[in-house]
Amino acid sequence: METILSIKQLSKRYGRIQAVKDLSVEISRGQIFGILGPNGSGKSTTLSITLDMVRSDMGSYSWFGENNSKECRKRIGSVIETPNFYPYLSPVRNLEIVADVKDLDHSDIDRVLELTGLYERRNTKFKTFSFGMRQRLAIASALLGNPEVLIFDEPTNGLDPQGIAQIRELILLVAAQGTTIIIASHLLDEVQKICSHVAVLSKGVKLFDGKVSEVLAISDSFEIAAADMGSLSAVIATHPEFASFKPKEDYILVYFNGDVKPGELNQFLYQQGVVLTHLSERKRSLEQHFLELLNENA
Amino acid sequence: MIKLLKIEFRKILTYKVFWILIGLYFIFLSAGILMAEFMINNMVDNMNRHLPIPLPHVTIYFFPWVWQNLAFFATIRYILIFPAIIIIILITNEFTFKTIRQNVINGMSKSEFLISKLLLILLISLIMSVLLAIGTFIIGLSHTQVTGWGMVFERIPFILGFFISIFSFQVFAFFFGFMLRNTGLAIALFSLYTFIVEPVVYYFLKSPLVFKNGISPYLPVNSVLRVTEYPAIPVLKTLMGLNLQDSVSLWISCIPLLYCSVMIGMVFLIMNKRDL
């Protein structure tokens, strides 16, 4: 797979705050790559560095395996934080400036305005736009000229549910055409719904990365209890899918690697000579899982 | 280069504030130039009340002196401040609207961004110089009985002096804009420096007690004004033997340009180091 963005050992410090620490990430063509982390985990800083807005203290990055970051940026469409446009200019005039900077001709402007539902308002000044429309213009500007890579930093922040749904649809639509997409988000749900790959950041450090289905795989846990808790904990550890357990007050919390059904578990323990007095399956929400990931590495 | 200028044009073409300020600039500039003779003669009349032999009225709009006179009145600080404020607004706007970030994200390098602003300054200076030259030529023609073209164009180098002054002053504004990034603050400090701080420092340094040879003419704003330091009033010359300034001096013109290169260098250095 062709590497689109390669980040090597990136570090950035703002005064006493270590925003990004020794971060390495590889993003390949065609991936929908989520950068997931709570607020202040270094997502935006990382993107700002790769877009040449912020200088890193250490480390390097390269787009498309090339060194000329200015020319590479012309092949990338970005929606970073707030939409930044000239308020006294209309969407068309604003996009003309974007097209000129990116060395594109102006023929694509109408298409992206139609795609984002702004065509009717194409000649109204930007300053009269609502927040949702501003965000849509930012997306239109990113889509201009069908770039190879799209970057979204918190793309649905501050939008109403309808707007969120529209933007997610739009992202998936573009992704279906083979565009590589990078999304920074603090919403696990968003990453889960859209992304194929994910890197989880916390306090500027990468905790995990890989396929969403693997990193964010949910292994359910069980509460189990027996008359003889000692032999229960010994026996449960011999289960082929056993991952770990946590002794609680009157039960043991067991995690498994694979998919284990309550019936199977009961049967397995019974065959090993343990009779359960309590068995309860625990479904973890994604959020819970995500928070656990963060806590384990805090 | 052309591409960068084209982008700058798109930014100002429908920007009302820009055109209002340009309009005001033209009004003040024309008024300053056209009222200059009247004001001088007003002063002469006032002086004549205390003089035993009255001074004659002066005329300033005839060839070849008109080039120097109009260049002088077009570069007094009250008029020169207009293009400078326009430049400050255009630069600090990019920070207020965060469009400088967007320009960089979209594939402009920081240096290209700075160059685009410098090109705009250069172009405004060139256009203003050409307009002033045309205006001066017309005013001169209507006030002079032309006997030979050599005489007409004798003092045309003062247009070049005007160009150096207006260009340098805008580069100072460019410096303030990029250093301060905030429209109000940059305009306030730039005006404060031009109208109060430097004049005070000027008179302080001028005092023979402080510096024997006087370094005050080398202060930035003063160096700009000194390119065309005096109007040409032939009457004064014939009457009192006063010969104030005959030509644009190469050395004196170099001083503001020297300041420009230092300021441009600093802006490039700092902007390339700073985060956006």
Short mmCIF file of C-alpha atoms in Angstrom, two decimals, chain B residues 32-247:
data_model
loop_
_atom_site.label_atom_id
_atom_site.label_comp_id
_atom_site.label_asym_id
_atom_site.label_seq_id
_atom_site.Cartn_x
_atom_site.Cartn_y
_atom_site.Cartn_z
CA GLY B 32 -3.37 68.76 0.06
CA ILE B 33 -1.82 69.32 -3.32
CA LEU B 34 -4.37 71.84 -4.60
CA MET B 35 -4.55 73.85 -1.36
CA ALA B 36 -0.81 73.95 -0.78
CA GLU B 37 -0.25 77.21 -2.70
CA PHE B 38 -3.16 78.89 -0.99
CA MET B 39 -1.88 77.82 2.44
CA ILE B 40 1.65 78.99 1.76
CA ASN B 41 0.40 82.39 0.58
CA ASN B 42 -1.77 82.59 3.66
CA MET B 43 1.38 82.17 5.71
CA VAL B 44 3.15 84.77 3.59
CA ASP B 45 0.29 87.24 4.24
CA ASN B 46 0.56 86.61 7.97
CA MET B 47 4.30 87.18 7.91
CA ASN B 48 3.92 90.32 5.80
CA ARG B 49 2.00 91.99 8.60
CA HIS B 50 5.22 92.09 10.60
CA LEU B 51 7.65 92.79 7.78
CA PRO B 52 8.64 96.21 6.51
CA ILE B 53 9.11 94.95 2.95
CA PRO B 54 6.31 92.53 2.08
CA LEU B 55 7.21 89.23 0.52
CA PRO B 56 5.67 88.44 -2.84
CA HIS B 57 3.12 85.63 -3.22
CA VAL B 58 4.59 82.34 -4.32
CA THR B 59 3.46 80.05 -7.08
CA ILE B 60 4.36 76.39 -6.86
CA TYR B 61 2.59 74.74 -9.80
CA PHE B 62 4.89 75.58 -12.69
CA PHE B 63 7.61 73.58 -14.41
CA PRO B 64 10.09 72.35 -13.46
CA TRP B 65 9.49 73.03 -9.75
CA VAL B 66 6.04 71.48 -9.73
CA TRP B 67 7.52 67.94 -9.65
CA GLN B 68 9.35 68.64 -6.42
CA ASN B 69 6.51 70.62 -4.84
CA LEU B 70 3.83 68.03 -5.44
CA ALA B 71 6.16 65.21 -4.36
CA PHE B 72 6.78 67.17 -1.19
CA PHE B 73 3.11 67.73 -0.35
CA ALA B 74 2.17 64.17 -1.30
CA THR B 75 4.65 62.81 1.22
CA ILE B 76 3.79 64.78 4.33
CA ARG B 77 2.97 62.34 7.11
CA TYR B 78 -0.71 63.25 7.34
CA ILE B 79 -1.25 62.07 3.77
CA LEU B 80 1.25 59.23 3.71
CA ILE B 81 -0.53 57.64 6.66
CA PHE B 82 -3.47 56.61 4.43
CA PRO B 83 -1.78 53.97 2.28
CA ALA B 84 0.03 52.76 5.40
CA ILE B 85 -3.24 52.21 7.26
CA ILE B 86 -4.67 50.40 4.24
CA ILE B 87 -1.72 48.02 4.28
CA ILE B 88 -2.05 47.45 8.04
CA ILE B 89 -5.73 46.61 7.64
CA LEU B 90 -5.14 44.23 4.73
CA ILE B 91 -2.43 42.39 6.67
CA THR B 92 -4.04 42.23 10.11
CA ASN B 93 -7.35 41.15 8.50
CA GLU B 94 -5.64 37.94 7.47
CA PHE B 95 -4.95 37.21 11.13
CA THR B 96 -8.39 38.34 12.33
CA PHE B 97 -10.17 36.16 9.76
CA LYS B 98 -7.50 33.43 10.19
CA THR B 99 -7.30 33.38 6.41
CA ILE B 100 -3.51 33.36 6.56
CA ARG B 101 -3.82 29.87 8.06
CA GLN B 102 -6.21 28.87 5.32
CA ASN B 103 -3.89 30.22 2.63
CA VAL B 104 -1.00 28.21 4.06
CA ILE B 105 -3.11 25.07 4.51
CA ASN B 106 -4.21 25.33 0.90
CA GLY B 107 -0.65 25.31 -0.34
CA MET B 108 0.91 28.75 -0.03
CA SER B 109 4.22 28.93 1.77
CA LYS B 110 4.58 31.57 4.47
CA SER B 111 7.22 33.29 2.36
CA GLU B 112 4.90 33.40 -0.63
CA PHE B 113 2.27 34.95 1.58
CA LEU B 114 4.70 37.68 2.66
CA ILE B 115 5.85 38.20 -0.92
CA SER B 116 2.24 38.63 -2.07
CA LYS B 117 1.79 41.48 0.41
CA LEU B 118 5.08 43.08 -0.65
CA LEU B 119 4.05 42.83 -4.30
CA LEU B 120 0.80 44.61 -3.45
CA ILE B 121 2.78 47.38 -1.74
CA LEU B 122 5.05 47.65 -4.75
CA LEU B 123 2.10 47.84 -7.11
CA ILE B 124 0.23 50.45 -5.06
CA SER B 125 3.43 52.53 -4.94
CA LEU B 126 3.92 52.23 -8.69
CA ILE B 127 0.31 53.12 -9.50
CA MET B 128 0.39 56.10 -7.14
CA SER B 129 3.66 57.31 -8.66
CA VAL B 130 2.27 57.09 -12.18
CA LEU B 131 -0.94 58.87 -11.14
CA LEU B 132 1.05 61.58 -9.39
CA ALA B 133 3.27 61.98 -12.45
CA ILE B 134 0.24 62.35 -14.73
CA GLY B 135 -1.46 64.76 -12.32
CA THR B 136 1.69 66.82 -11.93
CA PHE B 137 2.19 66.95 -15.66
CA ILE B 138 -1.34 68.25 -16.21
CA ILE B 139 -1.13 70.79 -13.39
CA GLY B 140 2.29 71.90 -14.63
CA LEU B 141 1.07 72.31 -18.21
CA SER B 142 -1.85 74.45 -17.13
CA HIS B 143 0.40 76.76 -15.10
CA THR B 144 3.42 77.06 -17.37
CA GLN B 145 4.19 78.55 -20.76
CA VAL B 146 6.23 75.65 -22.05
CA THR B 147 9.30 76.75 -23.94
CA GLY B 148 11.22 73.47 -24.03
CA TRP B 149 10.68 69.88 -22.87
CA GLY B 150 14.06 69.78 -21.15
CA MET B 151 12.87 72.44 -18.74
CA VAL B 152 9.56 70.63 -18.20
CA PHE B 153 11.13 67.37 -17.07
CA GLU B 154 14.13 68.77 -15.24
CA ARG B 155 12.89 67.82 -11.78
CA ILE B 156 10.99 64.67 -12.67
CA PRO B 157 13.33 62.52 -10.49
CA PHE B 158 11.24 63.73 -7.54
CA ILE B 159 8.56 61.29 -8.72
CA LEU B 160 11.11 58.57 -8.02
CA GLY B 161 11.62 60.17 -4.60
CA PHE B 162 7.86 59.98 -4.04
CA PHE B 163 7.92 56.31 -5.02
CA ILE B 164 10.67 55.57 -2.50
CA SER B 165 8.80 57.41 0.25
CA ILE B 166 5.39 55.82 -0.29
CA PHE B 167 6.92 52.38 -0.75
CA SER B 168 9.05 52.61 2.41
CA PHE B 169 6.23 53.96 4.53
CA GLN B 170 4.02 51.06 3.48
CA VAL B 171 6.80 48.61 4.27
CA PHE B 172 6.95 50.11 7.79
CA ALA B 173 3.20 49.45 7.99
CA PHE B 174 3.80 45.89 6.73
CA PHE B 175 6.26 45.45 9.60
CA PHE B 176 3.80 46.74 12.21
CA GLY B 177 0.99 44.62 10.76
CA PHE B 178 2.90 41.34 10.85
CA MET B 179 4.49 42.00 14.23
CA LEU B 180 1.29 43.05 16.02
CA ARG B 181 -1.32 41.04 14.07
CA ASN B 182 -4.16 43.05 15.59
CA THR B 183 -5.77 45.77 13.47
CA GLY B 184 -6.59 48.27 16.21
CA LEU B 185 -3.33 47.83 18.04
CA ALA B 186 -1.22 48.07 14.89
CA ILE B 187 -2.97 51.23 13.63
CA ALA B 188 -2.81 52.85 17.07
CA LEU B 189 0.86 52.11 17.65
CA PHE B 190 1.84 52.99 14.09
CA SER B 191 0.06 56.35 14.27
CA LEU B 192 1.35 57.00 17.77
CA TYR B 193 4.89 56.35 16.60
CA THR B 194 4.57 58.42 13.42
CA PHE B 195 2.85 61.45 14.94
CA ILE B 196 4.09 61.55 18.53
CA VAL B 197 6.92 59.24 19.50
CA GLU B 198 9.26 59.95 16.62
CA PRO B 199 8.70 63.74 16.53
CA VAL B 200 9.44 63.90 20.27
CA VAL B 201 12.54 61.75 19.93
CA TYR B 202 13.50 63.83 16.90
CA TYR B 203 13.52 67.12 18.80
CA PHE B 204 15.19 65.52 21.77
CA LEU B 205 18.03 64.12 19.67
CA LYS B 206 18.26 67.32 17.67
CA SER B 207 19.27 69.23 20.74
CA PRO B 208 23.02 69.94 20.41
CA LEU B 209 23.42 68.91 24.03
CA VAL B 210 22.60 65.31 23.17
CA PHE B 211 24.34 64.63 19.88
CA LYS B 212 26.71 67.01 18.26
CA ASN B 213 26.17 65.88 14.70
CA GLY B 214 22.49 65.04 15.05
CA ILE B 215 21.30 61.56 14.25
CA SER B 216 17.66 62.63 14.27
CA PRO B 217 17.36 62.82 10.46
CA TYR B 218 18.14 59.12 10.39
CA LEU B 219 15.06 58.09 12.37
CA PRO B 220 12.83 55.82 10.24
CA VAL B 221 9.86 58.08 9.52
CA ASN B 222 12.09 61.10 9.20
CA SER B 223 14.30 59.32 6.71
CA VAL B 224 11.20 58.74 4.57
CA LEU B 225 10.12 62.39 4.75
CA ARG B 226 13.62 63.60 4.03
CA VAL B 227 13.71 62.09 0.52
CA THR B 228 11.73 65.14 -0.57
CA GLU B 229 12.56 67.33 2.39
CA TYR B 230 11.65 70.79 1.06
CA PRO B 231 9.36 72.26 -1.56
CA ALA B 232 11.02 74.32 -4.29
CA ILE B 233 10.11 77.98 -4.07
CA PRO B 234 12.29 79.92 -6.52
CA VAL B 235 11.26 83.26 -5.00
CA LEU B 236 13.00 82.35 -1.78
CA LYS B 237 16.11 81.51 -3.73
CA THR B 238 16.26 84.74 -5.66
CA LEU B 239 15.23 86.84 -2.67
CA MET B 240 17.23 85.33 0.14
CA GLY B 241 19.70 83.06 -1.60
CA LEU B 242 18.07 80.11 0.14
CA ASN B 243 18.79 76.91 -1.72
CA LEU B 244 17.04 74.16 0.15
CA GLN B 245 17.00 71.11 -2.12
CA ASP B 246 17.76 70.73 -5.81
CA SER B 247 17.54 67.02 -6.35
#
